[in-house]
Tab-separated table of C-alpha atoms in Angstrom:
chain	number	residue	atom	x	y	z
A	26	MET	CA	-13.770	-14.989	-9.435
A	27	LEU	CA	-16.890	-13.129	-10.503
A	28	LEU	CA	-15.367	-9.780	-9.471
A	29	ILE	CA	-12.248	-10.537	-11.499
A	30	ILE	CA	-14.349	-11.373	-14.572
A	31	ILE	CA	-16.340	-8.135	-14.212
A	32	SER	CA	-13.140	-6.092	-13.828
A	33	TRP	CA	-11.631	-7.791	-16.904
A	34	ILE	CA	-14.705	-6.964	-18.980
A	35	TYR	CA	-14.255	-3.292	-18.115
A	36	ILE	CA	-10.481	-3.492	-18.709
A	37	LEU	CA	-11.110	-5.081	-22.108
A	38	PHE	CA	-13.679	-2.427	-23.018
A	39	THR	CA	-11.252	0.334	-21.985
A	40	THR	CA	-8.165	-1.089	-23.658
A	41	ILE	CA	-9.984	-1.770	-26.924
A	42	ASN	CA	-11.278	1.813	-27.023
A	43	LEU	CA	-7.931	3.421	-26.196
A	44	GLY	CA	-6.014	0.924	-28.313
A	45	PHE	CA	-8.235	1.807	-31.258
A	46	ALA	CA	-7.517	5.503	-30.624
A	47	LEU	CA	-3.742	4.920	-30.523
A	48	ASP	CA	-3.983	2.806	-33.657
A	49	LYS	CA	-5.763	5.666	-35.404
A	50	ILE	CA	-3.237	8.269	-34.214
A	51	MET	CA	-0.246	6.173	-35.322
A	52	ARG	CA	-2.011	4.898	-38.482
A	53	LEU	CA	-1.099	1.295	-37.709
A	54	LYS	CA	-3.976	-0.248	-39.680
A	55	ASN	CA	-4.005	-3.053	-37.133
A	56	ARG	CA	-6.884	-5.516	-37.290
A	57	ASN	CA	-5.835	-7.832	-34.471
A	58	PHE	CA	-8.056	-7.739	-31.378
A	59	VAL	CA	-5.286	-8.731	-28.946
A	60	ILE	CA	-2.849	-6.170	-30.335
A	61	THR	CA	-5.519	-3.477	-30.023
A	62	SER	CA	-5.986	-4.376	-26.349
A	63	ILE	CA	-2.221	-4.312	-25.712
A	64	LEU	CA	-2.005	-0.889	-27.355
A	65	GLY	CA	-4.818	0.169	-25.039
A	66	LEU	CA	-2.839	-1.057	-22.027
A	67	PHE	CA	0.087	1.027	-23.230
A	68	SER	CA	-2.148	4.082	-23.688
A	69	VAL	CA	-3.622	3.769	-20.194
A	70	THR	CA	-0.133	3.321	-18.716
A	71	ILE	CA	1.115	6.509	-20.351
A	72	LEU	CA	-2.010	8.469	-19.360
A	73	ALA	CA	-1.762	7.167	-15.782
A	74	SER	CA	1.928	8.112	-15.643
A	75	LEU	CA	1.176	11.653	-16.769
A	76	TRP	CA	-1.652	11.869	-14.237
A	77	ALA	CA	0.526	10.490	-11.403
A	78	VAL	CA	3.018	13.333	-11.848
A	79	PHE	CA	0.324	15.689	-10.546
A	80	ASP	CA	-2.204	13.604	-8.635
A	81	ARG	CA	-3.126	10.148	-7.334
A	82	ILE	CA	-4.443	7.352	-9.549
A	83	ASN	CA	-7.782	6.912	-7.874
A	84	ILE	CA	-11.462	7.578	-8.517
A	85	GLU	CA	-10.656	10.902	-10.202
A	86	PHE	CA	-8.555	9.125	-12.819
A	87	GLN	CA	-11.226	6.458	-13.302
A	88	LEU	CA	-13.820	9.147	-13.990
A	89	PHE	CA	-11.469	10.669	-16.570
A	90	ILE	CA	-10.947	7.282	-18.267
A	91	LEU	CA	-14.686	6.640	-18.194
A	92	LEU	CA	-15.287	9.978	-19.937
A	93	VAL	CA	-12.652	9.108	-22.568
A	94	ASN	CA	-14.344	5.727	-23.062
A	95	ILE	CA	-17.738	7.322	-23.586
A	96	LEU	CA	-16.427	9.900	-26.050
A	97	LEU	CA	-14.520	7.297	-28.082
A	98	SER	CA	-17.502	4.928	-28.089
A	99	LEU	CA	-19.826	7.649	-29.343
A	100	LYS	CA	-17.464	8.976	-32.006
A	101	TYR	CA	-16.163	5.643	-33.363
A	102	LYS	CA	-18.979	3.269	-32.436
A	103	THR	CA	-19.184	1.529	-35.820
A	104	GLU	CA	-15.425	1.090	-36.261
A	105	ILE	CA	-14.903	-0.190	-32.714
A	106	LEU	CA	-17.765	-2.669	-33.157
A	107	LEU	CA	-15.927	-4.007	-36.207
A	108	VAL	CA	-12.941	-4.827	-33.960
A	109	TYR	CA	-15.194	-6.992	-31.761
A	110	THR	CA	-16.950	-8.533	-34.760
A	111	SER	CA	-13.630	-9.481	-36.335
A	112	PHE	CA	-12.493	-11.093	-33.082
A	113	LEU	CA	-15.688	-13.116	-32.739
A	114	HIS	CA	-15.203	-14.319	-36.303
A	115	ASP	CA	-11.630	-15.430	-35.453
A	116	LEU	CA	-12.958	-17.387	-32.476
A	117	LYS	CA	-15.706	-19.028	-34.545
A	118	ILE	CA	-13.305	-20.336	-37.180
A	119	LEU	CA	-10.999	-21.843	-34.558
A	120	ASP	CA	-10.749	-25.600	-34.491
A	121	LYS	CA	-13.255	-26.987	-31.943
A	122	LYS	CA	-10.430	-28.430	-29.851
A	123	LEU	CA	-8.725	-25.031	-29.707
A	124	GLN	CA	-12.000	-23.366	-28.713
A	125	PHE	CA	-12.352	-25.880	-25.884
A	126	PHE	CA	-8.713	-25.290	-24.903
A	127	LEU	CA	-9.244	-21.523	-24.669
A	128	GLY	CA	-12.381	-22.000	-22.580
A	129	ILE	CA	-10.597	-24.264	-20.089
A	130	LEU	CA	-7.591	-21.947	-20.033
A	131	PHE	CA	-9.794	-18.949	-19.250
A	132	LEU	CA	-11.253	-20.762	-16.233
A	133	LEU	CA	-7.821	-21.884	-15.021
A	134	ILE	CA	-6.378	-18.357	-15.296
A	135	ILE	CA	-9.329	-16.892	-13.402
A	136	ALA	CA	-8.997	-19.564	-10.709
A	137	GLN	CA	-5.263	-18.920	-10.337
A	138	CYS	CA	-5.779	-15.153	-10.178
A	139	SER	CA	-8.271	-15.592	-7.343
A	140	SER	CA	-5.725	-17.573	-5.319
A	141	ILE	CA	-3.185	-16.134	-2.878
A	142	PRO	CA	0.046	-14.968	-4.645
A	143	ASN	CA	3.211	-16.896	-3.805
A	144	ILE	CA	5.719	-14.334	-5.110
A	145	ILE	CA	7.795	-12.779	-2.322
A	146	ASP	CA	8.132	-9.483	-4.220
A	147	ASN	CA	4.352	-9.099	-4.204
A	148	GLU	CA	4.303	-8.634	-0.433
A	149	SER	CA	7.643	-6.829	-0.160
A	150	TYR	CA	7.050	-4.000	-2.641
A	151	TYR	CA	4.622	-4.722	-5.527
A	152	ILE	CA	1.455	-4.028	-3.556
A	153	GLN	CA	3.027	-1.176	-1.584
A	154	THR	CA	4.251	0.542	-4.768
A	155	ILE	CA	0.787	0.323	-6.322
A	156	LYS	CA	-0.814	1.580	-3.109
A	157	TRP	CA	1.447	4.655	-3.024
A	158	ILE	CA	0.458	5.483	-6.606
A	159	ASN	CA	-3.234	4.975	-5.785
A	160	GLU	CA	-3.083	7.266	-2.778
A	161	TYR	CA	-0.512	9.916	-3.751
A	162	GLY	CA	0.741	9.483	-7.333
A	163	PHE	CA	4.499	9.859	-7.790
A	164	VAL	CA	5.984	10.888	-4.430
A	165	LYS	CA	9.183	12.932	-4.217
A	166	GLY	CA	12.007	10.859	-2.762
A	167	LEU	CA	9.845	7.788	-2.171
A	168	ALA	CA	12.883	5.566	-2.772
A	169	ASN	CA	14.346	6.858	0.494
A	170	LEU	CA	11.609	4.985	2.338
A	171	HIS	CA	12.700	1.743	0.664
A	172	ILE	CA	15.042	1.479	-2.315
A	173	PHE	CA	12.755	-0.998	-4.099
A	174	PHE	CA	10.103	1.726	-4.332
A	175	GLY	CA	12.449	3.504	-6.741
A	176	GLN	CA	11.728	0.953	-9.460
A	177	VAL	CA	8.020	1.815	-10.019
A	178	SER	CA	7.571	-0.378	-13.071
A	179	GLY	CA	5.264	0.763	-15.821
A	180	TRP	CA	3.308	-2.422	-15.160
A	181	HIS	CA	2.634	-1.303	-11.586
A	182	ILE	CA	1.425	2.026	-12.925
A	183	ALA	CA	-0.918	0.159	-15.285
A	184	GLN	CA	-2.087	-2.006	-12.389
A	185	SER	CA	-2.753	1.078	-10.264
A	186	ALA	CA	-5.072	2.270	-13.042
A	187	PHE	CA	-6.966	-1.023	-13.104
A	188	ASN	CA	-7.160	-2.241	-9.509
A	189	PHE	CA	-10.133	0.008	-8.625
A	190	SER	CA	-8.746	0.525	-5.108
A	191	PHE	CA	-11.616	2.837	-4.169
A	192	LEU	CA	-14.025	-0.097	-4.575
A	193	TYR	CA	-12.078	-3.216	-3.573
A	194	LYS	CA	-8.539	-3.801	-2.295
A	195	ASN	CA	-7.671	-7.178	-3.864
A	196	LEU	CA	-8.070	-6.667	-7.625
A	197	ASN	CA	-4.418	-6.938	-8.691
A	198	ASP	CA	-4.940	-9.354	-11.563
A	199	LEU	CA	-3.702	-7.485	-14.629
A	200	SER	CA	-0.995	-10.105	-15.233
A	201	GLY	CA	-3.679	-12.767	-15.603
A	202	PHE	CA	-5.494	-10.583	-18.136
A	203	CYS	CA	-2.196	-10.164	-20.011
A	204	LEU	CA	-1.561	-13.922	-20.052
A	205	LEU	CA	-5.054	-14.513	-21.417
A	206	LEU	CA	-4.373	-12.024	-24.229
A	207	GLY	CA	-1.095	-13.767	-25.039
A	208	ASN	CA	-2.738	-17.193	-25.170
A	209	VAL	CA	-5.587	-15.960	-27.363
A	210	PHE	CA	-3.062	-14.426	-29.794
A	211	ALA	CA	-1.008	-17.652	-29.832
A	212	THR	CA	-4.012	-19.938	-30.267
A	213	VAL	CA	-5.365	-17.949	-33.219
A	214	LYS	CA	-1.919	-18.040	-34.870
A	215	LEU	CA	-1.634	-21.782	-34.207
A	216	ASN	CA	-4.993	-22.285	-35.950
A	217	GLU	CA	-3.710	-20.276	-38.921
A	218	TYR	CA	-0.561	-22.425	-39.041
A	219	PHE	CA	-2.661	-25.474	-39.929
A	220	SER	CA	-3.675	-23.731	-43.146
A	221	ASN	CA	-0.543	-21.742	-44.100
A	222	SER	CA	2.231	-24.009	-42.653
A	223	ASN	CA	4.253	-20.914	-41.712
A	224	LYS	CA	6.712	-22.012	-38.997
A	225	ASN	CA	6.678	-18.544	-37.444
A	226	TYR	CA	2.985	-19.076	-36.680
A	227	LEU	CA	3.816	-22.436	-35.108
A	228	ILE	CA	6.511	-20.918	-32.883
A	229	ILE	CA	4.205	-18.249	-31.431
A	230	GLY	CA	1.399	-20.830	-31.349
A	231	LEU	CA	3.396	-22.924	-28.882
A	232	LEU	CA	3.401	-20.099	-26.302
A	233	PRO	CA	0.743	-21.898	-24.175
A	234	LEU	CA	3.349	-24.585	-23.389
A	235	ALA	CA	5.010	-21.985	-21.159
A	236	ASN	CA	1.851	-21.604	-19.075
A	237	VAL	CA	3.327	-24.055	-16.591
A	238	TYR	CA	5.808	-21.300	-15.721
A	239	PHE	CA	3.566	-18.282	-16.362
A	240	PHE	CA	0.886	-19.509	-13.961
A	241	GLN	CA	3.284	-18.882	-11.080
A	242	LEU	CA	3.254	-15.160	-11.904
A	243	ILE	CA	-0.348	-14.298	-12.737
A	244	SER	CA	-1.804	-13.975	-9.250
A	245	ALA	CA	0.528	-11.008	-8.634
A	246	PRO	CA	1.283	-7.909	-10.760
A	247	SER	CA	4.720	-9.191	-11.757
A	248	PRO	CA	6.374	-7.089	-14.502
A	249	ASP	CA	8.125	-10.200	-15.816
A	250	LEU	CA	5.019	-11.768	-17.335
A	251	PRO	CA	4.066	-8.907	-19.711
A	252	ILE	CA	7.723	-8.739	-20.757
A	253	TYR	CA	7.615	-12.377	-21.900
A	254	ILE	CA	4.280	-11.999	-23.689
A	255	PHE	CA	5.007	-8.702	-25.449
A	256	VAL	CA	8.527	-9.728	-26.491
A	257	LEU	CA	7.265	-12.975	-28.027
A	258	ILE	CA	4.611	-11.074	-29.980
A	259	SER	CA	7.235	-8.492	-31.047
A	260	PHE	CA	9.493	-11.275	-32.321
A	261	PHE	CA	6.588	-12.743	-34.291
A	262	TYR	CA	6.115	-9.476	-36.204
A	263	PHE	CA	9.885	-8.941	-36.420
A	264	ILE	CA	10.497	-12.296	-38.119
A	265	GLU	CA	7.526	-11.788	-40.431
A	266	SER	CA	8.619	-8.376	-41.677
A	267	LEU	CA	12.379	-7.957	-41.186
A	268	LYS	CA	13.320	-7.459	-44.841
A	269	ASN	CA	10.034	-6.107	-46.123
A	270	CYS	CA	8.481	-4.019	-43.393
A	271	SER	CA	5.743	-1.430	-43.827
A	272	ILE	CA	5.747	1.734	-41.729
A	273	SER	CA	2.624	0.550	-39.885
A	274	THR	CA	4.291	-2.726	-38.821
A	275	PHE	CA	7.471	-0.870	-37.856
A	276	ASN	CA	5.455	1.517	-35.687
A	277	LEU	CA	3.596	-1.385	-34.082
A	278	ILE	CA	6.803	-3.234	-33.203
A	279	SER	CA	8.345	-0.006	-31.896
A	280	LEU	CA	5.315	0.659	-29.661
A	281	LEU	CA	5.507	-2.871	-28.241
A	282	ILE	CA	9.212	-2.434	-27.498
A	283	LEU	CA	8.604	0.991	-25.922
A	284	PHE	CA	6.002	-0.591	-23.659
A	285	VAL	CA	8.459	-3.338	-22.677
A	286	LEU	CA	11.178	-0.777	-21.898
A	287	TYR	CA	8.796	1.303	-19.801
A	288	ILE	CA	7.845	-1.805	-17.847
A	289	LYS	CA	11.450	-2.883	-17.266
A	290	ILE	CA	14.428	-0.796	-18.366
A	291	SER	CA	16.752	-3.811	-18.108
A	292	SER	CA	15.174	-4.914	-21.412
A	293	PHE	CA	17.035	-2.084	-23.158
A	294	ALA	CA	18.835	-4.500	-25.498
A	295	LEU	CA	15.512	-5.018	-27.296
A	296	VAL	CA	15.905	-1.644	-29.041
A	297	VAL	CA	18.021	-3.621	-31.505
A	298	ILE	CA	14.773	-5.016	-32.987
A	299	PRO	CA	13.403	-1.746	-34.456
A	300	ILE	CA	16.962	-0.666	-35.299
A	301	LEU	CA	17.532	-3.806	-37.391
A	302	ILE	CA	14.216	-3.308	-39.180
A	303	LEU	CA	15.181	0.287	-39.907
A	304	VAL	CA	18.574	-0.789	-41.277
A	305	PHE	CA	17.031	-3.347	-43.633
A	306	ASN	CA	14.267	-0.982	-44.755
A	307	LEU	CA	16.009	2.391	-44.488
A	308	GLN	CA	14.958	3.760	-47.852
A	309	LYS	CA	11.318	2.862	-47.344
A	310	LEU	CA	10.958	3.965	-43.697
A	311	SER	CA	13.413	6.816	-43.086
A	312	SER	CA	11.050	9.593	-44.157
A	313	LYS	CA	8.087	8.240	-42.155
A	314	ILE	CA	9.484	7.626	-38.668
A	315	VAL	CA	8.822	11.087	-37.201
A	316	PRO	CA	5.574	10.105	-35.355
A	317	ILE	CA	7.114	7.050	-33.671
A	318	ALA	CA	10.300	9.011	-32.899
A	319	ILE	CA	8.201	11.678	-31.141
A	320	THR	CA	6.338	8.937	-29.234
A	321	GLY	CA	9.659	7.406	-28.177
A	322	LEU	CA	10.916	10.774	-26.929
A	323	LEU	CA	7.679	11.289	-24.992
A	324	VAL	CA	8.060	7.904	-23.263
A	325	LEU	CA	11.727	8.654	-22.505
A	326	LEU	CA	10.797	12.055	-21.055
A	327	LEU	CA	8.101	10.451	-18.921
A	328	PHE	CA	10.574	7.816	-17.720
A	329	ILE	CA	13.052	10.548	-16.762
A	330	VAL	CA	10.414	12.630	-14.965
A	331	LYS	CA	9.152	9.585	-13.036
A	332	ASN	CA	12.636	8.580	-11.910
A	333	THR	CA	13.650	12.132	-11.037
A	334	ILE	CA	10.604	12.603	-8.806
A	335	ILE	CA	10.899	9.268	-7.026
A	336	THR	CA	14.694	8.858	-6.723
A	337	GLY	CA	16.332	12.103	-7.826
A	338	PHE	CA	18.188	10.251	-10.592
A	339	PRO	CA	16.746	10.541	-14.139
A	340	LEU	CA	18.092	7.158	-15.313
A	341	TYR	CA	17.776	5.214	-12.059
A	342	PRO	CA	19.230	2.739	-11.117
A	343	THR	CA	22.249	4.302	-12.848
A	344	THR	CA	23.565	7.518	-11.272
A	345	TYR	CA	25.548	8.889	-14.212
A	346	LEU	CA	23.117	11.641	-15.208
A	347	GLN	CA	21.925	14.279	-12.747
A	348	PHE	CA	19.781	17.390	-13.159
A	349	GLY	CA	20.926	19.610	-10.305
A	350	GLU	CA	20.734	18.852	-6.598
A	351	PHE	CA	17.553	17.576	-4.947
A	352	ASP	CA	17.229	17.411	-1.179
A	353	TYR	CA	15.188	14.221	-1.533
A	354	ARG	CA	17.713	12.425	-3.759
A	355	LEU	CA	18.510	8.839	-2.844
A	356	PRO	CA	22.107	8.695	-1.484
A	357	LYS	CA	24.559	7.140	-3.941
A	358	ASN	CA	26.129	4.965	-1.264
A	359	VAL	CA	22.716	3.380	-0.610
A	360	ILE	CA	22.347	2.561	-4.322
A	361	SER	CA	25.867	1.136	-4.404
A	362	PHE	CA	25.119	-1.012	-1.366
A	363	PHE	CA	21.989	-2.538	-2.886
A	364	PHE	CA	23.002	-2.752	-6.537
A	365	ASN	CA	26.379	-4.128	-7.508
A	366	ASP	CA	27.166	-4.842	-11.162
A	367	ALA	CA	25.626	-8.314	-11.112
A	368	GLN	CA	22.411	-7.077	-9.543
A	369	LEU	CA	22.076	-4.198	-11.998
A	370	LYS	CA	21.985	-6.701	-14.845
A	371	GLN	CA	18.943	-8.319	-13.272
A	372	PHE	CA	17.125	-5.039	-12.496
C-alpha cells in the first residue's frame, strides 16, 4: 500500500505539471484540480505514444518526463502552486462528513488496488500488452502473436508510463488513481450542490454510488473505468454549457472526448457531444476551433500510426482502410474469425 501511495504522489505531481502545461497551450482557463490532473494523464499518454513509436517506455522515458517536470516546475512554480492551494481550499470548505467520506474512500481504494485483480482480461492480455510496451514500444505485427494485442488501449499506454517497471513489477494501479480523481470531483460538486441547488451538480455528485461496481475494476488497468469517469465529467460540462458555451469549455470537453476515444475507439458515438455544442454555438465558436481541430488530427494520426504498426490496419479492428501491403499485417480471415458484427460493437 505504501508503494502505491508513493507512486500516486509522483503521478499526481506529474499530471498536475503536464496538465497545467496543456491548459496553458489550449488556453482552457481551467481552475479545477481534478481536471488538471486528467489533462496531465492525457498529455502523458500522447507523449508516451509518440515515444513508443520509436523506443520502449522504460527508464529512458521516465528520465525525459522527470526533466519535463523539473523544467515546468521551475518556469511556472508560482502558478502551479496556486493549483494546489486552490484544491486544498476546496477540501477545507467541504462538509466534515464529506471530508471523512473522502478519507475512508482513499483508504478503501488503496486497499483494493493492493489486492489481487479478479478480471480475466488482466491476466490474458492487459499485463502482457503493457509489458510489450515497456520492453519494446510499439512492435510491428504484434497482433499476429495474439489478436488481443492489436487493441493496445490508450489506457494501457498511460499505464506503461506509470508502472515504473524498471523498479517494481506490480504497480498497475492507474485505474485506482483515476477512480479517486472521479470521486474527488464528484464530492466537491456534491458539496457545491448544497449551496446552489443545481441538479446537474447533484447528478455528478452521486457518482460515488457506482463505486460498488467500479471497485471490481480498479485493481487492474481496465480501460472501462476511465471511460465511465471521463464520460460522466464530460456530460457534466456538456449539460452546463450546451447553449452558452465558451471556447475554453468547448476545448476542455473536446479534449476529454479525445482521451476517451483514444482509450477505446468503440466510444466513437461520443463525438456527438462536441458536435452538438458546436451546432448550438456555431457563431461564437467557429472561428476559434483551429487549435482543438489540430489536436484532434494529431490524436487521429497517432491512432492510425499505432494501429498500422501493430496490426497493419490503420483503423483496426475495421479493415476497410489500408495503406499499401505490409508483410506483418494481421490476416483478414483471423480478424473475421475473432470479431463478428456483435463483437465489434463491444470492442
